[in-house]
Amino acid sequence: MGVMQKFNEPNIITTSSDKLFNWARKNSLWPLQFGLACCAIEMMSTGMAHNDLDRFGAGFFTASPRQADVMIVSGTVSTKMAERMTRLYEQMPEPKWVIAMGACAISGGPFLDGYSVLMGADRVIPVDVYVPGCPPRPEALIFGIMTLQKKIERDQQVGYERSRPALVTEDGDFLEYLPEREYTQISEGKAPRFEDIRPLKRTYVFEREGMPPASQTDVGWIPKEVKKKLKEQKKAEQATAEADGQKNGSPEEPADAKGTA
Amino acid sequence: MAVTLPEGDLSSRLERYLDGFKNRHGLEEAEVVGDTVRLVIEQGIVPAVLTTARESLGILHLAFITVVDREGSFEITYELLDFRGARVRVKTTVEGEEPVIDSVTGIYPTANWHEREAYDMFGVAFKGHPDLRRTYMWQDHFDHHPLLKSFEISTKRTFEGLR
Amino acid sequence: MLSEERVTESAALSGRASGRLANPDVRDEFGLETLDMNMGPQHPAMHGLLRLILELDGETVVRCDPVMGYLHRCQEKIAENRMYPAVIPMTDRLDYFANMHNEHGYCLAVEDLLEAEIPPRAEAIRVLMCELMRLASHIPSIGFLMLELGAFTPILYAFRERERIQSIFEAVTGARMMFHYIRIGGVKADLPEDIPQKIWDYVESLESHFQRDFVDLIEGNEIFIARTRGVGKISQEKAVEMGLTGPPLRCTGVDFDIRRDYPYSWYPNVEFDVITDTEGDVEASYRVRIGECLQSVRIIKQVLENLPEGEVMADLGRRIRPPEGEGFGRVEGPRGEFSVHVVSDGSDTPYRVHYRDPSFVNMQLLQEIIPGHYLPDIMPIMGLIDPVSGGWDK
């Protein structure tokens, strides 16, 4: 791994090794047994024979955080448990990911107005994948793990900024990896009406500094016909650009073959 | 070692329980409704009444202890089951902001955690309880008792103004 | 540190607790002390978030102190701010292995307040769903007990059964786990037409392979017997004193079942036996649960044969607004007596809802029984009580 740190930019070696490492990591995600509440039962069902999680490599639920890759927060996080959850998260070695499973782990769920319920696991730890549902079906959890696998594929060992989750507030400043724990004011005993409650802070994943996540600009899979159309459109634009260039008087070869490239 | 369960016809047993309570204690209200003997008593004689229930009448199971916060006073309900169809429901009222009542853990040991929960949620102190500490909330810096009506959560006023 | 009386008392509790600390010469000569250990909220025993503060003398537990509250979800407080029908999904999430029973208990309490009459078909369907849920709860309980003893196969078989039952539930109610099916006044919707046949077929197939898969596989196993026979032995008096209900009480020999003794819903029209065992240890509770599974199958068959016709929902008006008063509902859940106390003040929302959950009360046994046992015996004892953390933490 010392070889990696000599490279400042991605090149053929780092991308190949990235592919290898990411392939290895995503296909053997060992989850931490962190079943909190009802979602834990669906997580167990996902690990059992009918919806088998073992075929994704993620079937070995380990009890010790030192051996775990991914922490599936399944269930309501109460404020008492949040401390222990962050301690477990800190004990997991890098690289580590977090899947927030179920409505309670995402945002507090049906117990949002409870006095001892944390409004979402992402208030205290950075979350990579959110799987909605109450509880999510095993198929949904499998989809969540597959999404995490796709995310791991995009990991870079060497890059402009190694993609790691970070917590960015809405004002734009990066918080420390584990921000100050914030608990809802509700536990103080005097709850204002809904309008006055602080809005939830979002967690963004930034891969290149200053740029929105790739998924917002990345279109994904395009059907063949649409691709062809877009190509022709692009060619047409290029042709008009060339034509304008010629009109403006720059001596250029009549680019016919090139323009249609 | 073996536990004897009561025998006999339900209504005769209910009458027997009612008479047993009436003969031994001064009760505010006592009646038989359906399969329940309903008693309303004063807070001081709660341990005595429950001792009667356990020792003399053979009612062995304390199902639950509920506290209801009527702003200003607390209404505590004890529900006892003899295992064969009869119920005894004992109600007391405790006044004041910081209520204190005698514990029944010596009579029905199962009341231990019920009373701890009542203390945690409402602040009702039980005198003579072996281990009165909080069950659900954290013990160190949480000075509130959550289920009191004065402890508001964010959805408390959702239905304000609507009936 | 450890006072002499407590050590000798704990040593006297059972023959297994012969710690070296009990012997004062050994203790002073070697300077022995007990070890305070924390069996923290996250541990691989599946029963939920429970923290046990243990004081150990070697392998023997001398003192055990359960700390709860790691999943406290403020259900009783939130229920005061929801309308009566909207509390039903919250009760679903109380004891999440027995969702139907929770809903049933709450609906019985509110119907007691309203003094409503439930149509017979609705009652029969409620009992049918509750017994299916009991199956779906007892079978994974056995699986978890075996998983904690180290066997992986029974839990796979258990979850296979649970998946099949969950697919029946999905056909009837639309959801795999949080059903929101039993409503105030009846059930949400009638059974689909092919469901009674499907349930019948499933239950017959379960009966045929139940003996092979869950009894023959486990009962004679040396390791199972060595680890569960004599472990967690409770006497009848202690069980009744601690307020146990359900399988932990019946495995000691006390013959109490709310379905028979305080009958509700369709149970008076159904014949079944109450399974008891005399031993009072973990193996006895396993046998009681197996027996109850077979009795549930019997009840399901009887209900399916005699399913009455009619509507499934009583006409209680568009708005559930009970008069002032209180209502009590009590059901026999898979873990014991689940009862709900609803206090109403005449408005749309309840004034107070109190859930008496069996897991909460049965857990008191841990403080009493575990001292004197070895550390690995804690898991089978949890299998005896079979608590569910949504229950004890509400």
Short mmCIF file of N, CA and C in Angstrom, two decimals, chain B residues 1-5 35 38 54 60-71 75 77 79-87 89 91 107-114 116-117 121-122 131 133 135-137 139 146-159 162-163, chain C residues 65-70 72 74 76-78 80-83 235-237 240-245 249 254-258 260-262 319 321 325-326 328 330 337 339-341 343-352 354-356 359-361 363-364 367-368 391-394:
data_model
loop_
_atom_site.label_atom_id
_atom_site.label_comp_id
_atom_site.label_asym_id
_atom_site.label_seq_id
_atom_site.Cartn_x
_atom_site.Cartn_y
_atom_site.Cartn_z
N MET B 1 -44.98 -26.38 48.05
CA MET B 1 -44.40 -25.99 46.77
C MET B 1 -45.47 -25.74 45.73
N ALA B 2 -46.47 -26.57 45.75
CA ALA B 2 -47.46 -26.40 44.70
C ALA B 2 -48.42 -25.28 45.07
N VAL B 3 -48.90 -24.66 44.08
CA VAL B 3 -49.79 -23.52 44.26
C VAL B 3 -51.22 -23.99 44.10
N THR B 4 -52.07 -23.66 45.05
CA THR B 4 -53.46 -24.10 44.91
C THR B 4 -54.27 -22.98 44.29
N LEU B 5 -55.01 -23.35 43.27
CA LEU B 5 -55.83 -22.36 42.61
C LEU B 5 -57.25 -22.45 43.14
N ASP B 35 -67.51 -9.45 36.20
CA ASP B 35 -66.62 -10.40 36.87
C ASP B 35 -65.56 -9.69 37.69
N ARG B 38 -64.89 -4.15 42.31
CA ARG B 38 -64.28 -2.83 42.22
C ARG B 38 -64.27 -2.17 43.57
N ARG B 54 -54.14 -11.23 49.42
CA ARG B 54 -53.21 -12.31 49.21
C ARG B 54 -53.36 -13.41 50.24
N LEU B 60 -53.75 -14.45 44.01
CA LEU B 60 -52.30 -14.60 43.97
C LEU B 60 -51.58 -13.75 42.96
N HIS B 61 -52.28 -13.14 42.03
CA HIS B 61 -51.58 -12.55 40.90
C HIS B 61 -51.90 -11.08 40.81
N LEU B 62 -50.86 -10.27 40.83
CA LEU B 62 -51.04 -8.84 40.60
C LEU B 62 -50.75 -8.59 39.13
N ALA B 63 -51.77 -8.20 38.41
CA ALA B 63 -51.59 -8.08 36.95
C ALA B 63 -50.83 -6.81 36.60
N PHE B 64 -51.31 -5.65 37.07
CA PHE B 64 -50.55 -4.44 36.79
C PHE B 64 -50.89 -3.35 37.78
N ILE B 65 -50.03 -2.36 37.79
CA ILE B 65 -50.25 -1.15 38.58
C ILE B 65 -50.22 0.00 37.60
N THR B 66 -51.31 0.72 37.47
CA THR B 66 -51.36 1.84 36.54
C THR B 66 -51.49 3.14 37.30
N VAL B 67 -50.83 4.15 36.80
CA VAL B 67 -50.97 5.48 37.38
C VAL B 67 -51.55 6.38 36.30
N VAL B 68 -52.55 7.15 36.67
CA VAL B 68 -53.13 8.12 35.74
C VAL B 68 -52.95 9.50 36.34
N ASP B 69 -52.46 10.42 35.55
CA ASP B 69 -52.17 11.75 36.06
C ASP B 69 -53.38 12.63 35.82
N ARG B 70 -54.23 12.75 36.81
CA ARG B 70 -55.31 13.75 36.75
C ARG B 70 -54.68 15.01 37.32
N GLU B 71 -54.51 16.00 36.55
CA GLU B 71 -53.69 17.12 36.99
C GLU B 71 -54.07 17.57 38.38
N GLU B 75 -54.13 8.91 40.20
CA GLU B 75 -55.05 7.83 40.48
C GLU B 75 -54.32 6.54 40.19
N THR B 77 -54.20 2.44 40.14
CA THR B 77 -55.08 1.28 40.02
C THR B 77 -54.26 0.02 40.14
N GLU B 79 -54.64 -4.09 39.76
CA GLU B 79 -55.57 -5.11 39.29
C GLU B 79 -55.04 -6.47 39.72
N LEU B 80 -55.89 -7.20 40.41
CA LEU B 80 -55.50 -8.51 40.92
C LEU B 80 -56.33 -9.56 40.21
N LEU B 81 -55.71 -10.67 39.91
CA LEU B 81 -56.45 -11.76 39.29
C LEU B 81 -56.33 -12.99 40.17
N ASP B 82 -57.46 -13.58 40.52
CA ASP B 82 -57.33 -14.96 40.97
C ASP B 82 -57.39 -15.74 39.68
N PHE B 83 -56.76 -16.87 39.62
CA PHE B 83 -56.47 -17.41 38.31
C PHE B 83 -57.67 -18.00 37.62
N ARG B 84 -58.85 -17.91 38.20
CA ARG B 84 -60.00 -18.60 37.62
C ARG B 84 -61.16 -17.67 37.34
N GLY B 85 -60.89 -16.53 36.74
CA GLY B 85 -62.03 -15.78 36.20
C GLY B 85 -62.46 -14.58 37.00
N ALA B 86 -61.95 -14.37 38.20
CA ALA B 86 -62.39 -13.21 38.97
C ALA B 86 -61.31 -12.15 38.96
N ARG B 87 -61.74 -10.89 38.99
CA ARG B 87 -60.77 -9.80 39.03
C ARG B 87 -61.11 -8.89 40.19
N ARG B 89 -60.26 -4.95 41.33
CA ARG B 89 -59.63 -3.72 40.88
C ARG B 89 -59.68 -2.73 42.03
N LYS B 91 -58.63 0.94 43.54
CA LYS B 91 -58.23 2.29 43.09
C LYS B 91 -57.98 3.17 44.29
N ILE B 107 -45.72 -7.64 49.61
CA ILE B 107 -46.88 -8.52 49.52
C ILE B 107 -46.89 -9.24 48.19
N TYR B 108 -46.77 -8.48 47.12
CA TYR B 108 -46.70 -9.05 45.79
C TYR B 108 -45.35 -8.68 45.21
N PRO B 109 -44.37 -9.55 45.23
CA PRO B 109 -43.03 -9.16 44.75
C PRO B 109 -43.01 -8.73 43.29
N THR B 110 -44.04 -9.11 42.53
CA THR B 110 -44.03 -8.69 41.14
C THR B 110 -44.22 -7.20 40.98
N ALA B 111 -44.65 -6.53 42.05
CA ALA B 111 -44.89 -5.09 41.94
C ALA B 111 -43.61 -4.30 41.83
N ASN B 112 -42.49 -4.95 42.05
CA ASN B 112 -41.19 -4.30 42.04
C ASN B 112 -40.99 -3.42 40.82
N TRP B 113 -41.07 -4.04 39.63
CA TRP B 113 -40.80 -3.27 38.43
C TRP B 113 -41.97 -2.38 38.03
N HIS B 114 -43.18 -2.79 38.38
CA HIS B 114 -44.31 -1.91 38.10
C HIS B 114 -44.16 -0.59 38.83
N ARG B 116 -41.34 0.67 39.91
CA ARG B 116 -40.21 1.41 39.36
C ARG B 116 -40.63 2.16 38.12
N GLU B 117 -41.44 1.52 37.30
CA GLU B 117 -41.90 2.20 36.10
C GLU B 117 -42.79 3.37 36.45
N MET B 121 -41.91 7.17 35.31
CA MET B 121 -42.76 7.90 34.39
C MET B 121 -43.53 9.01 35.06
N PHE B 122 -43.87 8.85 36.34
CA PHE B 122 -44.75 9.83 36.98
C PHE B 122 -44.15 10.50 38.19
N ASP B 131 -35.65 -1.02 45.78
CA ASP B 131 -34.68 -0.61 44.77
C ASP B 131 -35.33 0.40 43.84
N ARG B 133 -35.38 2.89 41.39
CA ARG B 133 -34.64 3.73 40.47
C ARG B 133 -35.32 3.65 39.13
N THR B 135 -36.39 3.03 35.29
CA THR B 135 -36.31 1.90 34.39
C THR B 135 -35.91 2.35 32.99
N TYR B 136 -36.67 3.26 32.39
CA TYR B 136 -36.43 3.56 30.98
C TYR B 136 -35.50 4.73 30.76
N MET B 137 -35.67 5.77 31.50
CA MET B 137 -34.86 6.96 31.22
C MET B 137 -33.51 6.82 31.88
N GLN B 139 -30.34 7.53 34.17
CA GLN B 139 -30.45 7.86 35.58
C GLN B 139 -29.76 9.15 35.96
N PRO B 146 -41.55 11.69 32.44
CA PRO B 146 -42.11 11.96 31.11
C PRO B 146 -43.62 11.88 30.97
N LEU B 147 -44.28 10.98 31.69
CA LEU B 147 -45.69 10.82 31.37
C LEU B 147 -46.58 11.82 32.10
N LEU B 148 -46.00 12.76 32.83
CA LEU B 148 -46.83 13.78 33.44
C LEU B 148 -47.42 14.66 32.36
N LYS B 149 -48.58 15.22 32.64
CA LYS B 149 -49.23 16.05 31.64
C LYS B 149 -48.45 17.34 31.41
N SER B 150 -47.61 17.72 32.38
CA SER B 150 -46.86 18.96 32.20
C SER B 150 -45.64 18.77 31.32
N PHE B 151 -45.30 17.54 31.00
CA PHE B 151 -44.18 17.26 30.12
C PHE B 151 -44.75 17.14 28.72
N GLU B 152 -44.50 18.16 27.90
CA GLU B 152 -45.15 18.17 26.60
C GLU B 152 -44.22 17.65 25.54
N ILE B 153 -44.76 16.90 24.61
CA ILE B 153 -43.97 16.57 23.43
C ILE B 153 -44.55 17.33 22.25
N SER B 154 -43.89 17.27 21.14
CA SER B 154 -44.17 18.24 20.08
C SER B 154 -45.57 18.10 19.50
N THR B 155 -46.16 16.90 19.60
CA THR B 155 -47.48 16.76 19.00
C THR B 155 -48.59 16.97 20.00
N LYS B 156 -48.23 17.52 21.16
CA LYS B 156 -49.26 17.65 22.19
C LYS B 156 -50.37 18.55 21.73
N ARG B 157 -50.02 19.61 21.01
CA ARG B 157 -51.05 20.60 20.68
C ARG B 157 -51.66 20.38 19.31
N THR B 158 -51.50 19.15 18.78
CA THR B 158 -52.03 18.92 17.44
C THR B 158 -53.53 19.09 17.40
N PHE B 159 -54.17 18.63 18.45
CA PHE B 159 -55.63 18.64 18.43
C PHE B 159 -56.21 19.79 19.22
N LEU B 162 -59.49 21.71 18.27
CA LEU B 162 -60.49 20.78 17.75
C LEU B 162 -61.01 20.00 18.92
N ARG B 163 -62.17 19.50 18.84
CA ARG B 163 -62.67 18.82 20.02
C ARG B 163 -62.15 17.40 20.08
N ASP C 65 -28.01 -7.61 37.32
CA ASP C 65 -28.83 -6.42 37.39
C ASP C 65 -29.19 -5.99 35.98
N PRO C 66 -30.42 -6.21 35.56
CA PRO C 66 -30.76 -5.80 34.19
C PRO C 66 -31.06 -4.31 34.09
N VAL C 67 -30.53 -3.68 33.09
CA VAL C 67 -30.79 -2.27 32.83
C VAL C 67 -31.50 -2.19 31.49
N MET C 68 -32.65 -1.55 31.48
CA MET C 68 -33.42 -1.48 30.24
C MET C 68 -33.44 -0.05 29.76
N GLY C 69 -34.24 0.20 28.77
CA GLY C 69 -34.45 1.57 28.35
C GLY C 69 -33.71 1.94 27.10
N TYR C 70 -33.06 0.94 26.46
CA TYR C 70 -32.29 1.28 25.28
C TYR C 70 -33.16 1.34 24.04
N HIS C 72 -36.49 2.64 24.45
CA HIS C 72 -37.72 3.26 24.92
C HIS C 72 -38.24 4.20 23.85
N CYS C 74 -41.37 5.77 23.90
CA CYS C 74 -42.38 6.72 24.33
C CYS C 74 -43.75 6.40 23.77
N GLU C 76 -46.43 5.21 25.20
CA GLU C 76 -47.61 5.62 25.96
C GLU C 76 -47.84 7.10 25.84
N LYS C 77 -46.77 7.86 25.76
CA LYS C 77 -46.93 9.31 25.66
C LYS C 77 -47.44 9.70 24.29
N ILE C 78 -46.90 9.05 23.26
CA ILE C 78 -47.31 9.40 21.91
C ILE C 78 -48.75 9.00 21.70
N GLU C 80 -51.11 9.35 23.59
CA GLU C 80 -52.03 10.38 24.06
C GLU C 80 -52.27 11.46 23.03
N ASN C 81 -51.45 11.51 22.00
CA ASN C 81 -51.61 12.55 20.99
C ASN C 81 -52.06 11.99 19.67
N ARG C 82 -52.58 10.81 19.66
CA ARG C 82 -53.08 10.23 18.43
C ARG C 82 -54.54 9.86 18.65
N MET C 83 -55.30 9.87 17.60
CA MET C 83 -56.69 9.46 17.74
C MET C 83 -56.75 7.96 17.97
N SER C 235 -39.67 -22.62 40.90
CA SER C 235 -40.73 -23.32 41.62
C SER C 235 -42.05 -22.60 41.34
N GLN C 236 -43.12 -23.31 41.58
CA GLN C 236 -44.43 -22.73 41.28
C GLN C 236 -44.68 -21.47 42.09
N GLU C 237 -44.30 -21.54 43.35
CA GLU C 237 -44.57 -20.38 44.20
C GLU C 237 -43.82 -19.17 43.72
N VAL C 240 -45.40 -17.68 40.61
CA VAL C 240 -46.61 -16.88 40.85
C VAL C 240 -46.26 -15.59 41.58
N GLU C 241 -45.28 -15.67 42.48
CA GLU C 241 -44.86 -14.45 43.18
C GLU C 241 -44.32 -13.42 42.24
N MET C 242 -43.48 -13.87 41.29
CA MET C 242 -42.86 -12.91 40.39
C MET C 242 -43.82 -12.42 39.33
N GLY C 243 -45.04 -12.94 39.33
CA GLY C 243 -46.01 -12.42 38.39
C GLY C 243 -45.83 -12.93 36.98
N LEU C 244 -45.21 -14.10 36.84
CA LEU C 244 -45.04 -14.63 35.50
C LEU C 244 -46.37 -15.05 34.93
N THR C 245 -46.47 -14.96 33.62
CA THR C 245 -47.64 -15.50 32.93
C THR C 245 -47.14 -16.10 31.64
N LEU C 249 -44.83 -19.50 33.15
CA LEU C 249 -45.63 -19.94 34.30
C LEU C 249 -46.13 -21.36 34.09
N VAL C 254 -48.32 -24.41 36.91
CA VAL C 254 -49.53 -23.67 37.24
C VAL C 254 -50.39 -23.57 35.98
N ASP C 255 -51.64 -23.88 36.15
CA ASP C 255 -52.52 -24.09 35.01
C ASP C 255 -53.33 -22.83 34.77
N PHE C 256 -52.74 -21.86 34.12
CA PHE C 256 -53.44 -20.59 33.95
C PHE C 256 -53.27 -20.14 32.52
N ASP C 257 -54.38 -19.96 31.84
CA ASP C 257 -54.35 -19.50 30.46
C ASP C 257 -55.53 -18.56 30.28
N ILE C 258 -55.25 -17.35 29.86
CA ILE C 258 -56.31 -16.34 29.79
C ILE C 258 -57.37 -16.73 28.77
N ARG C 260 -58.65 -19.52 28.43
CA ARG C 260 -59.66 -20.39 29.01
C ARG C 260 -60.26 -19.79 30.27
N ASP C 261 -59.46 -19.07 31.05
CA ASP C 261 -59.94 -18.63 32.36
C ASP C 261 -60.62 -17.27 32.31
N TYR C 262 -60.17 -16.38 31.44
CA TYR C 262 -60.85 -15.09 31.28
C TYR C 262 -61.22 -14.97 29.82
N ARG C 319 -66.53 8.37 13.72
CA ARG C 319 -65.54 8.90 14.64
C ARG C 319 -65.61 8.10 15.92
N ARG C 321 -65.26 8.14 19.45
CA ARG C 321 -65.13 9.10 20.54
C ARG C 321 -65.84 8.52 21.75
N GLY C 325 -64.32 7.44 30.89
CA GLY C 325 -64.28 6.20 31.64
C GLY C 325 -62.99 5.47 31.35
N GLU C 326 -62.95 4.22 31.72
CA GLU C 326 -61.77 3.46 31.40
C GLU C 326 -62.15 2.08 30.89
N PHE C 328 -60.52 -1.91 29.87
CA PHE C 328 -59.43 -2.86 30.06
C PHE C 328 -59.56 -3.96 29.03
N ARG C 330 -57.61 -7.63 27.80
CA ARG C 330 -56.58 -8.58 28.22
C ARG C 330 -56.57 -9.74 27.26
N GLU C 337 -49.46 -12.62 29.57
CA GLU C 337 -50.66 -11.81 29.61
C GLU C 337 -50.35 -10.41 29.12
N SER C 339 -52.05 -6.87 28.64
CA SER C 339 -53.29 -6.13 28.88
C SER C 339 -53.07 -4.66 28.67
N VAL C 340 -54.15 -4.00 28.31
CA VAL C 340 -54.13 -2.58 27.97
C VAL C 340 -55.18 -1.89 28.82
N HIS C 341 -54.82 -0.74 29.31
CA HIS C 341 -55.74 0.05 30.12
C HIS C 341 -55.87 1.39 29.43
N VAL C 343 -57.77 5.04 29.30
CA VAL C 343 -58.59 6.01 30.02
C VAL C 343 -59.00 7.08 29.03
N SER C 344 -60.29 7.37 29.02
CA SER C 344 -60.78 8.32 28.04
C SER C 344 -61.39 9.52 28.74
N ASP C 345 -61.24 10.68 28.13
CA ASP C 345 -61.86 11.88 28.70
C ASP C 345 -62.88 12.47 27.76
N GLY C 346 -63.40 11.65 26.89
CA GLY C 346 -64.48 12.12 26.03
C GLY C 346 -64.04 12.82 24.77
N SER C 347 -62.75 12.91 24.53
CA SER C 347 -62.30 13.59 23.31
C SER C 347 -61.79 12.57 22.31
N ASP C 348 -61.20 13.08 21.24
CA ASP C 348 -60.78 12.19 20.17
C ASP C 348 -59.58 11.35 20.52
N THR C 349 -58.77 11.85 21.45
CA THR C 349 -57.53 11.14 21.75
C THR C 349 -57.65 10.52 23.14
N PRO C 350 -56.99 9.41 23.37
CA PRO C 350 -57.06 8.83 24.71
C PRO C 350 -56.39 9.74 25.73
N TYR C 351 -56.84 9.65 26.96
CA TYR C 351 -56.20 10.42 28.01
C TYR C 351 -54.97 9.72 28.54
N ARG C 352 -55.05 8.41 28.60
CA ARG C 352 -53.90 7.64 29.08
C ARG C 352 -54.04 6.25 28.53
N HIS C 354 -52.08 2.57 28.95
CA HIS C 354 -51.02 1.85 29.65
C HIS C 354 -50.97 0.43 29.13
N TYR C 355 -49.79 -0.01 28.72
CA TYR C 355 -49.63 -1.35 28.23
C TYR C 355 -48.94 -2.17 29.32
N ARG C 356 -49.51 -3.26 29.66
CA ARG C 356 -48.84 -4.18 30.58
C ARG C 356 -48.29 -5.29 29.73
N SER C 359 -43.35 -9.27 28.53
CA SER C 359 -41.90 -9.31 28.58
C SER C 359 -41.37 -8.48 29.73
N PHE C 360 -42.00 -7.34 29.99
CA PHE C 360 -41.55 -6.45 31.05
C PHE C 360 -41.62 -7.14 32.39
N VAL C 361 -42.73 -7.82 32.62
CA VAL C 361 -42.92 -8.41 33.94
C VAL C 361 -42.11 -9.69 34.08
N MET C 363 -39.34 -10.32 32.88
CA MET C 363 -37.92 -10.06 33.00
C MET C 363 -37.47 -9.93 34.44
N GLN C 364 -38.39 -9.70 35.37
CA GLN C 364 -37.98 -9.60 36.76
C GLN C 364 -37.35 -10.89 37.22
N GLN C 367 -33.38 -11.16 37.62
CA GLN C 367 -32.67 -10.76 38.82
C GLN C 367 -32.66 -11.85 39.87
N GLU C 368 -33.72 -12.65 39.86
CA GLU C 368 -33.85 -13.64 40.92
C GLU C 368 -33.17 -14.95 40.58
N GLY C 391 -41.23 -5.10 23.73
CA GLY C 391 -42.19 -5.27 24.80
C GLY C 391 -41.71 -4.68 26.10
N TRP C 392 -40.48 -5.04 26.50
CA TRP C 392 -40.11 -4.54 27.81
C TRP C 392 -39.77 -3.07 27.79
N ASP C 393 -39.43 -2.52 26.66
CA ASP C 393 -39.09 -1.12 26.61
C ASP C 393 -40.20 -0.24 26.10
N LYS C 394 -41.25 -0.81 25.66
CA LYS C 394 -42.38 -0.05 25.12
C LYS C 394 -41.89 1.00 24.15
#
